[in-house]
Coordinates of C-alpha atoms in Angstrom, one line a residue:
M1 CA 90.0 -16.5 -44.5
N2 CA 87.8 -19.4 -43.9
Y3 CA 88.2 -18.8 -40.2
D4 CA 87.1 -15.1 -40.6
R5 CA 84.0 -16.2 -42.4
Y6 CA 83.1 -18.6 -39.6
W7 CA 83.8 -15.8 -37.1
I8 CA 81.6 -13.4 -39.0
C9 CA 78.9 -16.0 -39.4
Q10 CA 79.1 -16.8 -35.8
K11 CA 78.9 -13.1 -34.8
F12 CA 76.0 -12.7 -37.1
L13 CA 74.2 -15.7 -35.6
I14 CA 75.1 -14.6 -32.0
S15 CA 73.8 -11.1 -32.9
C16 CA 70.6 -12.6 -34.3
L17 CA 70.2 -14.8 -31.3
V18 CA 70.7 -11.8 -28.9
V19 CA 68.2 -9.7 -30.9
L20 CA 65.7 -12.5 -30.9
C21 CA 66.1 -12.9 -27.2
I22 CA 65.6 -9.2 -26.7
V23 CA 62.6 -9.3 -28.9
G24 CA 61.2 -12.3 -27.1
V25 CA 61.7 -10.6 -23.7
V26 CA 60.1 -7.4 -25.0
M27 CA 57.2 -9.4 -26.4
K28 CA 56.8 -11.4 -23.2
N29 CA 56.7 -8.1 -21.2
M30 CA 54.1 -6.7 -23.7
V31 CA 52.0 -9.9 -23.3
N32 CA 52.3 -9.8 -19.5
Y33 CA 51.3 -6.1 -19.6
K34 CA 48.3 -6.8 -21.8
M35 CA 47.3 -9.7 -19.6
A36 CA 47.5 -7.5 -16.5
V37 CA 45.4 -4.8 -18.3
V38 CA 42.9 -7.5 -19.3
E39 CA 42.7 -8.9 -15.8
E40 CA 42.3 -5.5 -14.3
S41 CA 39.6 -4.7 -16.8
E42 CA 37.8 -8.0 -16.1
L43 CA 38.0 -7.2 -12.3
R44 CA 36.6 -3.7 -12.9
I45 CA 33.8 -5.2 -15.1
A46 CA 33.1 -7.8 -12.4
R47 CA 32.9 -5.1 -9.7
I48 CA 30.6 -3.0 -11.9
H49 CA 28.5 -6.0 -12.7
D50 CA 28.2 -6.9 -9.0
D51 CA 27.3 -3.2 -8.2
C52 CA 24.7 -3.2 -10.8
N53 CA 23.2 -6.5 -9.5
R54 CA 23.2 -5.1 -6.0
K55 CA 21.5 -1.9 -7.1
I56 CA 18.9 -3.9 -9.1
Q57 CA 18.2 -6.1 -6.0
D58 CA 17.9 -2.9 -3.9
L59 CA 15.4 -1.4 -6.4
I60 CA 13.4 -4.7 -6.5
E61 CA 13.3 -4.8 -2.7
H62 CA 12.4 -1.1 -2.6
H63 CA 9.6 -1.7 -5.1
K64 CA 8.3 -4.7 -3.1
I65 CA 8.3 -2.6 0.1
Q66 CA 6.4 0.2 -1.7
K67 CA 3.9 -2.3 -3.1
Q68 CA 3.5 -3.7 0.4
K69 CA 3.0 -0.3 1.9
Q70 CA 0.5 0.5 -0.9
K71 CA -1.4 -2.7 -0.1
E72 CA -1.4 -1.8 3.6
M73 CA -2.7 1.7 2.9
L74 CA -5.4 0.3 0.6
L75 CA -6.4 -2.2 3.2
K76 CA -6.5 0.6 5.9
E77 CA -8.5 2.8 3.5
M78 CA -10.9 -0.1 2.8
A79 CA -11.3 -0.8 6.5
K80 CA -11.9 2.9 7.2
Q81 CA -14.5 3.1 4.4
Q82 CA -16.2 -0.1 5.8
Q83 CA -16.2 1.4 9.3
Q84 CA -17.7 4.6 7.9
K85 CA -20.3 2.6 6.0
Q86 CA -21.2 0.7 9.2
Q87 CA -21.4 4.0 11.1
E88 CA -23.7 5.5 8.4
E89 CA -25.8 2.4 8.5
K90 CA -26.1 2.6 12.3
Q91 CA -27.0 6.3 12.0
Q92 CA -29.5 5.5 9.3
E93 CA -31.0 2.8 11.6
K94 CA -31.1 5.3 14.5
I95 CA -32.9 7.8 12.2
T96 CA -35.3 5.1 11.1
N97 CA -35.9 4.1 14.8
I98 CA -36.5 7.8 15.7
D99 CA -38.8 8.2 12.7
S100 CA -40.8 5.1 13.7
A101 CA -40.8 6.3 17.3
V102 CA -42.1 9.7 16.1
V103 CA -44.8 8.0 14.1
E104 CA -45.7 5.8 17.0
N105 CA -45.7 8.8 19.3
E106 CA -48.0 10.6 17.0
E107 CA -50.3 7.6 16.9
L108 CA -50.2 7.5 20.7
R109 CA -51.1 11.2 20.9
K110 CA -54.0 10.7 18.6
E111 CA -55.2 7.7 20.7
I112 CA -54.7 9.8 23.8
E113 CA -56.8 12.6 22.2
N114 CA -59.5 10.1 21.3
W115 CA -59.5 8.7 24.9
K116 CA -59.6 12.3 26.2
E117 CA -62.6 13.0 24.0
K118 CA -64.3 9.8 25.1
Y119 CA -63.5 10.6 28.7
S120 CA -64.8 14.1 28.4
D121 CA -68.0 12.8 26.7
L122 CA -68.5 10.2 29.4
K123 CA -67.8 12.9 32.1
N124 CA -70.3 15.2 30.6
K125 CA -72.9 12.4 30.4
M126 CA -72.2 11.5 34.0
E127 CA -72.6 15.0 35.1
A128 CA -75.7 15.3 33.1
A129 CA -77.0 12.1 34.7
E130 CA -76.1 13.4 38.2
R131 CA -77.9 16.7 37.7
P132 CA -81.4 16.7 38.8
T133 CA -83.8 17.2 36.0
N134 CA -86.7 19.6 36.1
Q135 CA -89.1 16.8 36.9
Q136 CA -87.0 15.6 39.8
V137 CA -86.7 19.1 41.2
E138 CA -90.5 19.5 41.1
V139 CA -91.1 16.2 42.8
R140 CA -89.2 17.3 45.8

């Protein structure tokens, strides 16, 4: 009987050992599966993180390009306004020159009129001096 008890104990221990081995293998597989899932999740997260960083960099570069374009447009607009202002100043200067020329022209016309009057007065006086007077006509 003693031998049967050892045999039963041995069977029980062998059964426990086999069950523990099976449980260990199952747990090891579960741990490996969970580790694979975690690694895959980490890879996905890393890819998503990289994609987000790339998109952020693209947006930053796009924003910089837009700012640069806006600056260029603003500079072009300012240059255009400056050019228009210079053209307006040139036109105003031309108008001022024309106005002063008109005033000068008017002054010259008045002076010419004065000279014409003086000339006609002198001409009349000379004609009057060249005409024989009544006394000169009687003397002859």
